[in-house]
Structures are given as C-alpha cells and as structure tokens.
PDB file of C-alpha atoms in Angstrom:
ATOM      1  CA  MET A 259     139.461 138.275 104.096  1.00 75.00           C
ATOM      2  CA  GLU A 260     139.996 134.809 103.242  1.00 88.00           C
ATOM      3  CA  THR A 261     137.581 132.780 103.325  1.00 89.00           C
ATOM      4  CA  ILE A 262     136.372 128.812 103.302  1.00 94.00           C
ATOM      5  CA  GLN A 263     133.395 126.774 102.063  1.00 94.00           C
ATOM      6  CA  ILE A 264     131.487 124.813 104.902  1.00 95.00           C
ATOM      7  CA  LYS A 265     128.066 123.194 104.027  1.00 95.00           C
ATOM      8  CA  THR A 266     125.104 123.610 105.672  1.00 96.00           C
ATOM      9  CA  TYR A 267     121.697 121.440 106.005  1.00 96.00           C
ATOM     10  CA  ASN A 268     118.962 121.273 107.094  1.00 94.00           C
ATOM     11  CA  MET A 269     117.034 119.417 110.307  1.00 93.00           C
ATOM     12  CA  ASN A 270     116.041 115.865 107.766  1.00 92.00           C
ATOM     13  CA  GLY A 271     119.889 115.728 107.552  1.00 92.00           C
ATOM     14  CA  LYS A 272     119.720 117.709 103.226  1.00 94.00           C
ATOM     15  CA  GLU A 273     122.118 120.575 102.205  1.00 92.00           C
ATOM     16  CA  ALA A 274     120.415 123.573 102.260  1.00 92.00           C
ATOM     17  CA  GLY A 275     123.895 125.486 100.722  1.00 93.00           C
ATOM     18  CA  VAL A 276     127.400 126.578 101.597  1.00 95.00           C
ATOM     19  CA  MET A 277     128.620 129.040 104.331  1.00 95.00           C
ATOM     20  CA  GLU A 278     131.862 131.142 104.311  1.00 94.00           C
ATOM     21  CA  LEU A 279     134.524 130.452 106.521  1.00 94.00           C
ATOM     22  CA  ASP A 280     136.971 133.222 108.041  1.00 94.00           C
ATOM     23  CA  LYS A 281     140.145 130.805 106.534  1.00 93.00           C
ATOM     24  CA  GLU A 282     142.422 132.732 109.703  1.00 92.00           C
ATOM     25  CA  LEU A 283     139.707 131.373 112.329  1.00 93.00           C
ATOM     26  CA  PHE A 284     138.143 128.344 111.315  1.00 95.00           C
ATOM     27  CA  ASP A 285     141.305 126.779 109.282  1.00 94.00           C
ATOM     28  CA  ALA A 286     143.934 127.170 111.255  1.00 94.00           C
ATOM     29  CA  ASP A 287     146.817 125.446 112.021  1.00 94.00           C
ATOM     30  CA  PHE A 288     146.630 122.468 114.528  1.00 95.00           C
ATOM     31  CA  LYS A 289     148.277 123.227 117.778  1.00 94.00           C
ATOM     32  CA  GLU A 290     148.281 120.167 119.387  1.00 95.00           C
ATOM     33  CA  ASP A 291     150.734 122.487 122.671  1.00 95.00           C
ATOM     34  CA  LEU A 292     147.875 124.481 123.787  1.00 96.00           C
ATOM     35  CA  ILE A 293     144.472 122.057 123.258  1.00 96.00           C
ATOM     36  CA  HIS A 294     146.335 120.211 125.773  1.00 97.00           C
ATOM     37  CA  GLN A 295     146.699 122.951 128.073  1.00 96.00           C
ATOM     38  CA  ALA A 296     143.620 124.156 127.362  1.00 95.00           C
ATOM     39  CA  VAL A 297     142.173 121.320 128.221  1.00 96.00           C
ATOM     40  CA  VAL A 298     144.208 120.103 131.425  1.00 96.00           C
ATOM     41  CA  THR A 299     143.675 123.642 132.320  1.00 95.00           C
ATOM     42  CA  ARG A 300     139.958 123.428 132.167  1.00 94.00           C
ATOM     43  CA  LEU A 301     139.675 120.174 134.057  1.00 94.00           C
ATOM     44  CA  ALA A 302     141.591 121.494 136.574  1.00 93.00           C
ATOM     45  CA  ASN A 303     139.845 124.251 137.003  1.00 91.00           C
ATOM     46  CA  GLU A 304     137.308 121.656 137.646  1.00 90.00           C
ATOM     47  CA  ARG A 305     138.178 120.382 140.729  1.00 87.00           C
ATOM     48  CA  GLN A 306     136.749 120.979 143.626  1.00 86.00           C
ATOM     49  CA  GLY A 307     139.627 119.709 146.456  1.00 85.00           C
ATOM     50  CA  THR A 308     137.822 119.892 149.289  1.00 87.00           C
ATOM     51  CA  LYS A 309     138.765 116.198 150.881  1.00 88.00           C
ATOM     52  CA  SER A 310     140.280 116.914 154.405  1.00 90.00           C
ATOM     53  CA  THR A 311     141.438 114.568 157.243  1.00 92.00           C
ATOM     54  CA  LEU A 312     142.582 114.915 160.322  1.00 92.00           C
ATOM     55  CA  THR A 313     145.850 114.627 161.819  1.00 91.00           C
ATOM     56  CA  ARG A 314     146.972 112.991 164.723  1.00 89.00           C
ATOM     57  CA  SER A 315     147.650 116.094 166.338  1.00 87.00           C
ATOM     58  CA  GLU A 316     143.790 117.641 165.587  1.00 89.00           C
ATOM     59  CA  VAL A 317     142.021 114.560 166.088  1.00 90.00           C
ATOM     60  CA  ARG A 318     140.263 114.927 169.580  1.00 89.00           C
ATOM     61  CA  GLY A 319     141.424 113.071 172.554  1.00 87.00           C
ATOM     62  CA  GLY A 320     144.328 110.640 173.674  1.00 83.00           C
ATOM     63  CA  GLY A 321     146.157 113.541 176.332  1.00 85.00           C
ATOM     64  CA  LYS A 322     147.276 110.479 179.407  1.00 88.00           C
ATOM     65  CA  LYS A 323     149.867 107.741 177.880  1.00 91.00           C
ATOM     66  CA  PRO A 324     148.036 104.344 177.405  1.00 91.00           C
ATOM     67  CA  TRP A 325     150.149 101.985 179.937  1.00 93.00           C
ATOM     68  CA  ARG A 326     152.530 102.861 181.428  1.00 94.00           C
ATOM     69  CA  GLN A 327     156.556 102.529 179.730  1.00 94.00           C
ATOM     70  CA  LYS A 328     157.950  99.514 181.179  1.00 95.00           C
ATOM     71  CA  GLY A 329     156.468  96.776 182.832  1.00 94.00           C
ATOM     72  CA  THR A 330     152.739  95.726 181.050  1.00 94.00           C
ATOM     73  CA  GLY A 331     153.787  93.343 177.477  1.00 94.00           C
ATOM     74  CA  ASN A 332     152.701  95.628 175.550  1.00 94.00           C
ATOM     75  CA  ALA A 333     154.577  97.665 172.707  1.00 94.00           C
ATOM     76  CA  ARG A 334     155.068 101.161 174.067  1.00 93.00           C
ATOM     77  CA  GLN A 335     152.613 103.777 173.604  1.00 92.00           C
ATOM     78  CA  GLY A 336     152.694 107.288 173.482  1.00 90.00           C
ATOM     79  CA  SER A 337     148.743 108.243 172.419  1.00 92.00           C
ATOM     80  CA  ILE A 338     145.333 106.683 172.180  1.00 91.00           C
ATOM     81  CA  ARG A 339     144.834 109.202 168.508  1.00 92.00           C
ATOM     82  CA  ALA A 340     148.859 107.720 166.986  1.00 92.00           C
ATOM     83  CA  PRO A 341     147.496 106.336 163.774  1.00 92.00           C
ATOM     84  CA  GLN A 342     148.128 103.183 164.583  1.00 92.00           C
ATOM     85  CA  TRP A 343     145.115 103.100 166.753  1.00 92.00           C
ATOM     86  CA  THR A 344     141.028 102.745 165.789  1.00 91.00           C
ATOM     87  CA  LYS A 345     139.975 106.604 165.885  1.00 88.00           C
ATOM     88  CA  GLY A 346     143.312 108.099 165.601  1.00 91.00           C
ATOM     89  CA  GLY A 347     144.830 110.431 163.564  1.00 93.00           C
ATOM     90  CA  VAL A 348     145.416 109.963 159.647  1.00 93.00           C
ATOM     91  CA  VAL A 349     149.672 109.860 158.129  1.00 93.00           C
ATOM     92  CA  PHE A 350     150.253 112.319 155.440  1.00 91.00           C
ATOM     93  CA  ALA A 351     146.342 113.941 155.810  1.00 89.00           C
ATOM     94  CA  PRO A 352     144.919 115.748 153.026  1.00 90.00           C
ATOM     95  CA  LYS A 353     143.943 118.599 153.007  1.00 89.00           C
ATOM     96  CA  SER A 354     142.313 121.238 151.044  1.00 89.00           C
ATOM     97  CA  ARG A 355     144.551 122.434 148.269  1.00 87.00           C
ATOM     98  CA  ASP A 356     143.858 124.838 145.155  1.00 87.00           C
ATOM     99  CA  PHE A 357     144.161 122.680 142.113  1.00 87.00           C
ATOM    100  CA  SER A 358     143.364 125.263 139.503  1.00 89.00           C
ATOM    101  CA  LYS A 359     145.788 126.667 136.774  1.00 91.00           C
ATOM    102  CA  LYS A 360     145.427 130.179 134.480  1.00 92.00           C
ATOM    103  CA  MET A 361     146.335 129.575 130.445  1.00 93.00           C
ATOM    104  CA  ASN A 362     146.195 133.411 128.881  1.00 91.00           C
ATOM    105  CA  THR A 363     142.980 134.845 127.494  1.00 91.00           C
ATOM    106  CA  ILE A 364     144.182 135.040 123.878  1.00 93.00           C
ATOM    107  CA  ALA A 365     145.946 130.984 124.416  1.00 94.00           C
ATOM    108  CA  LYS A 366     142.552 129.588 125.110  1.00 93.00           C
ATOM    109  CA  ARG A 367     140.861 131.140 122.219  1.00 93.00           C
ATOM    110  CA  ILE A 368     143.637 130.346 119.751  1.00 95.00           C
ATOM    111  CA  ALA A 369     143.736 126.639 121.466  1.00 96.00           C
ATOM    112  CA  MET A 370     139.623 126.586 120.817  1.00 95.00           C
ATOM    113  CA  PHE A 371     140.158 127.602 117.129  1.00 96.00           C
ATOM    114  CA  SER A 372     143.056 125.040 116.269  1.00 96.00           C
ATOM    115  CA  ALA A 373     140.654 122.197 117.372  1.00 96.00           C
ATOM    116  CA  LEU A 374     137.340 123.560 115.672  1.00 96.00           C
ATOM    117  CA  SER A 375     139.326 123.999 112.430  1.00 96.00           C
ATOM    118  CA  GLN A 376     140.954 120.069 112.691  1.00 97.00           C
ATOM    119  CA  LYS A 377     136.821 119.467 113.247  1.00 97.00           C
ATOM    120  CA  ILE A 378     135.714 121.091 110.160  1.00 96.00           C
ATOM    121  CA  ARG A 379     139.360 119.872 108.282  1.00 96.00           C
ATOM    122  CA  ASP A 380     137.497 115.930 109.307  1.00 95.00           C
ATOM    123  CA  ASP A 381     134.499 116.561 108.393  1.00 95.00           C
ATOM    124  CA  GLU A 382     133.653 116.616 112.012  1.00 96.00           C
ATOM    125  CA  VAL A 383     130.931 119.748 112.016  1.00 97.00           C
ATOM    126  CA  ILE A 384     127.960 119.892 110.632  1.00 97.00           C
ATOM    127  CA  VAL A 385     126.012 123.437 110.308  1.00 97.00           C
ATOM    128  CA  VAL A 386     122.367 123.537 110.409  1.00 96.00           C
ATOM    129  CA  GLU A 387     119.541 126.035 108.882  1.00 94.00           C
ATOM    130  CA  ASN A 388     116.737 126.700 111.560  1.00 90.00           C
ATOM    131  CA  LEU A 389     117.655 124.872 113.906  1.00 91.00           C
ATOM    132  CA  ALA A 390     114.782 123.918 116.259  1.00 89.00           C
ATOM    133  CA  VAL A 391     112.054 121.689 117.452  1.00 89.00           C
ATOM    134  CA  GLU A 392     108.882 122.066 117.713  1.00 88.00           C
ATOM    135  CA  ASN A 393     107.383 120.468 120.352  1.00 89.00           C
ATOM    136  CA  GLY A 394     110.899 120.225 122.903  1.00 88.00           C
ATOM    137  CA  LYS A 395     110.390 115.873 122.536  1.00 93.00           C
ATOM    138  CA  THR A 396     113.144 113.878 122.921  1.00 93.00           C
ATOM    139  CA  LYS A 397     112.026 111.602 120.288  1.00 94.00           C
ATOM    140  CA  GLU A 398     112.305 115.206 118.089  1.00 94.00           C
ATOM    141  CA  MET A 399     115.608 115.041 118.893  1.00 93.00           C
ATOM    142  CA  VAL A 400     115.980 111.320 118.065  1.00 95.00           C
ATOM    143  CA  ALA A 401     114.971 111.621 114.896  1.00 95.00           C
ATOM    144  CA  PHE A 402     117.619 114.376 114.160  1.00 94.00           C
ATOM    145  CA  LEU A 403     120.339 112.588 114.877  1.00 95.00           C
ATOM    146  CA  LYS A 404     119.686 109.501 113.052  1.00 95.00           C
ATOM    147  CA  ALA A 405     118.455 112.515 110.052  1.00 95.00           C
ATOM    148  CA  PHE A 406     122.576 112.540 110.423  1.00 95.00           C
ATOM    149  CA  ASN A 407     123.928 109.738 111.284  1.00 94.00           C
ATOM    150  CA  ILE A 408     124.994 110.668 114.192  1.00 94.00           C
ATOM    151  CA  GLU A 409     125.713 107.093 117.231  1.00 92.00           C
ATOM    152  CA  SER A 410     128.826 109.189 118.628  1.00 93.00           C
ATOM    153  CA  SER A 411     128.887 111.878 121.210  1.00 95.00           C
ATOM    154  CA  ALA A 412     128.157 115.193 120.183  1.00 96.00           C
ATOM    155  CA  ILE A 413     127.147 118.795 121.790  1.00 96.00           C
ATOM    156  CA  ILE A 414     124.836 120.914 120.098  1.00 96.00           C
ATOM    157  CA  PHE A 415     125.871 124.827 120.201  1.00 96.00           C
ATOM    158  CA  MET A 416     122.722 127.697 119.767  1.00 94.00           C
ATOM    159  CA  ALA A 417     122.314 130.858 118.620  1.00 90.00           C
ATOM    160  CA  ASP A 418     120.493 131.317 121.886  1.00 84.00           C
ATOM    161  CA  GLY A 419     118.625 129.311 125.220  1.00 77.00           C
ATOM    162  CA  ASP A 420     116.253 127.918 123.576  1.00 82.00           C
ATOM    163  CA  GLU A 421     114.589 125.562 126.097  1.00 90.00           C
ATOM    164  CA  LYS A 422     112.727 123.617 124.243  1.00 91.00           C
ATOM    165  CA  LEU A 423     115.605 121.936 121.444  1.00 93.00           C
ATOM    166  CA  ARG A 424     117.893 121.505 125.157  1.00 92.00           C
ATOM    167  CA  ARG A 425     114.806 119.438 126.816  1.00 92.00           C
ATOM    168  CA  ALA A 426     114.506 117.745 123.603  1.00 93.00           C
ATOM    169  CA  ALA A 427     118.368 116.893 124.088  1.00 92.00           C
ATOM    170  CA  GLY A 428     118.252 116.335 127.589  1.00 90.00           C
ATOM    171  CA  ASN A 429     116.917 112.551 128.206  1.00 89.00           C
ATOM    172  CA  ILE A 430     119.917 111.720 125.508  1.00 93.00           C
ATOM    173  CA  LYS A 431     122.935 110.295 126.946  1.00 90.00           C
ATOM    174  CA  LYS A 432     125.654 110.993 124.257  1.00 92.00           C
ATOM    175  CA  LEU A 433     124.009 114.567 123.730  1.00 95.00           C
ATOM    176  CA  SER A 434     125.209 117.949 124.865  1.00 94.00           C
ATOM    177  CA  THR A 435     123.595 121.087 124.489  1.00 95.00           C
ATOM    178  CA  LEU A 436     125.544 124.676 125.179  1.00 94.00           C
ATOM    179  CA  PRO A 437     124.986 128.046 124.092  1.00 94.00           C
ATOM    180  CA  VAL A 438     126.998 129.935 121.412  1.00 94.00           C
ATOM    181  CA  GLU A 439     129.102 132.244 124.246  1.00 93.00           C
ATOM    182  CA  LEU A 440     129.881 129.684 126.208  1.00 93.00           C
ATOM    183  CA  ILE A 441     132.144 127.281 123.361  1.00 94.00           C
ATOM    184  CA  ASN A 442     135.439 126.237 124.482  1.00 94.00           C
ATOM    185  CA  CYS A 443     138.059 123.759 123.604  1.00 96.00           C
ATOM    186  CA  TYR A 444     137.117 120.933 125.887  1.00 95.00           C
ATOM    187  CA  ASP A 445     134.092 121.309 124.913  1.00 95.00           C
ATOM    188  CA  VAL A 446     135.027 120.647 120.956  1.00 96.00           C
ATOM    189  CA  VAL A 447     137.087 117.839 121.625  1.00 96.00           C
ATOM    190  CA  LYS A 448     134.990 115.878 124.370  1.00 95.00           C
ATOM    191  CA  ASN A 449     133.004 114.775 121.713  1.00 96.00           C
ATOM    192  CA  VAL A 450     132.570 113.743 117.907  1.00 96.00           C
ATOM    193  CA  LYS A 451     131.092 115.894 116.752  1.00 96.00           C
ATOM    194  CA  VAL A 452     129.652 118.821 116.605  1.00 97.00           C
ATOM    195  CA  ILE A 453     127.291 120.751 115.531  1.00 97.00           C
ATOM    196  CA  PHE A 454     125.779 124.412 115.351  1.00 97.00           C
ATOM    197  CA  ALA A 455     123.049 126.412 114.790  1.00 95.00           C
ATOM    198  CA  LYS A 456     124.061 128.353 111.364  1.00 95.00           C
ATOM    199  CA  GLU A 457     123.059 131.376 113.744  1.00 95.00           C
ATOM    200  CA  ALA A 458     125.397 130.118 116.367  1.00 95.00           C
ATOM    201  CA  LEU A 459     128.028 130.258 113.552  1.00 95.00           C
ATOM    202  CA  GLU A 460     127.694 132.927 112.782  1.00 94.00           C
ATOM    203  CA  LYS A 461     128.093 135.225 115.693  1.00 94.00           C
ATOM    204  CA  LEU A 462     130.999 132.882 116.920  1.00 94.00           C
ATOM    205  CA  GLN A 463     132.402 134.206 113.363  1.00 93.00           C
ATOM    206  CA  GLU A 464     131.502 137.736 114.462  1.00 91.00           C
ATOM    207  CA  ALA A 465     132.904 137.570 117.762  1.00 90.00           C
ATOM    208  CA  TYR A 466     136.373 136.848 116.940  1.00 86.00           C
ATOM    209  CA  ASN A 467     139.037 138.483 115.570  1.00 66.00           C
ATOM    210  CA  TYR A 468     142.747 137.355 114.644  1.00 52.00           C
ATOM    211  CA  THR A 469     145.324 140.382 115.210  1.00 49.00           C
ATOM    212  CA  GLU A 470     149.109 140.099 114.443  1.00 46.00           C
ATOM    213  CA  GLU A 471     150.063 140.282 118.091  1.00 52.00           C
ATOM    214  CA  ASP A 472     146.936 136.883 118.682  1.00 53.00           C
ATOM    215  CA  GLN A 473     149.214 135.193 116.034  1.00 51.00           C
ATOM    216  CA  GLU A 474     152.862 136.303 117.801  1.00 55.00           C
ATOM    217  CA  VAL A 475     151.148 134.308 121.162  1.00 53.00           C
ATOM    218  CA  ALA A 476     150.380 131.197 119.008  1.00 50.00           C
ATOM    219  CA  GLU A 477     153.854 130.908 117.311  1.00 53.00           C
TER     220      GLU A 477
END
C-alpha cells in the first residue's frame, strides 16, 4: 500500500509527529463533478417541500354567483373565491413535493475522499493527537483555535461522541463538531478548515478501502 504523510499536532499547535495515510484514499484525484453532485444531493435532501396553499377549487365557500351577469354595472364575477378576490384561491398554488435526490453510495464515497484529498493538498486539514478539553468550557476551545490561528469556518471530526468537546465548541459560531462516522462531502467542502482527532482519522482509514470496481465507477 502506497502512503502519504501528514503532520500531527498537539492541542497547543506544536508538531507532535507524522501519520501515514493510504495514498488511494487521501491523495485521490479532484473530481469536481462528483463533489458537485454530492453537495446538490445533500442540499436537496434537506428541503422539506411541505409548503401548500389552496387553489380556487379548494377554498371553502363561493358557490353562489355574487351578482347577476348583466345590468349591475360591475364586472362579471362567477365566484367570490376566484383568485382576484380577498380570501380567494391562489393561482398555480404551490403544493407539497419531494425534492430528494439519490446518489450511488460508491460515488458519494469517492466524492468525499476527493474533496478531503484536495483539502490535504491545500494544507486545510489539521490532525490533532489527544484532542480533548478537560472541562468542556468554551474558553478552552477558543484557546485551541487561537493556537492554530483558525478564524474561518471549521469542523472537528471526533473519534466518538465526546460530550465535553461538543459542548466546548457549541457556542462558537463558525465551529461545528461531528463524529467521524457521519463524515460527508458537504461538511468537508463547506468548511475552510477540517480538524481530525488522530483516532478519528485512523478509524476513517480503517473503515474505507478502494477496490478496482470503485475506481471504474469514478471514471
């Protein structure tokens, strides 16, 4: 297995060592079309599509013609529930619909590693050994971000659901946390900096392996 190397750091922003990563996973080609498809699919699947208003035929009332057809001096009207009337129906009323899209599982995986590989090449991935906060306080996380000079949006992928780490990051607007099991292309692309606990990155590497069939799908 060919590998690439990435530096690891401690909580104070000092170099702590080097980690070996599978080249097939973490030095993948940049596939903009798959990344775009993955992001669009994620955003579409988040749309609820629950809006609904009533058409003319669905509004209650208005069965009787408001006045006779001729002789009143008024414009002809057939119903007080026509769209031009107050409380009338809506023209081309929006209805509930399903916006969800589907994407091949292997294609989603390749898109995610493609985005992650580009982040590594751009030095936007930070691997931290023993990533933890002692008391779960916001000031501890602020000090951590300051040690790495992080002022832009960032996401921390944890090896497990570390409640103290999640709580410490909860009040910081541009920082989010996620267990590495839930990693996805959208969150990788959306954030400028991607921070991994070393154990989380090890779990990710163990969980995924490319095969020749996967590579054919990506072509």
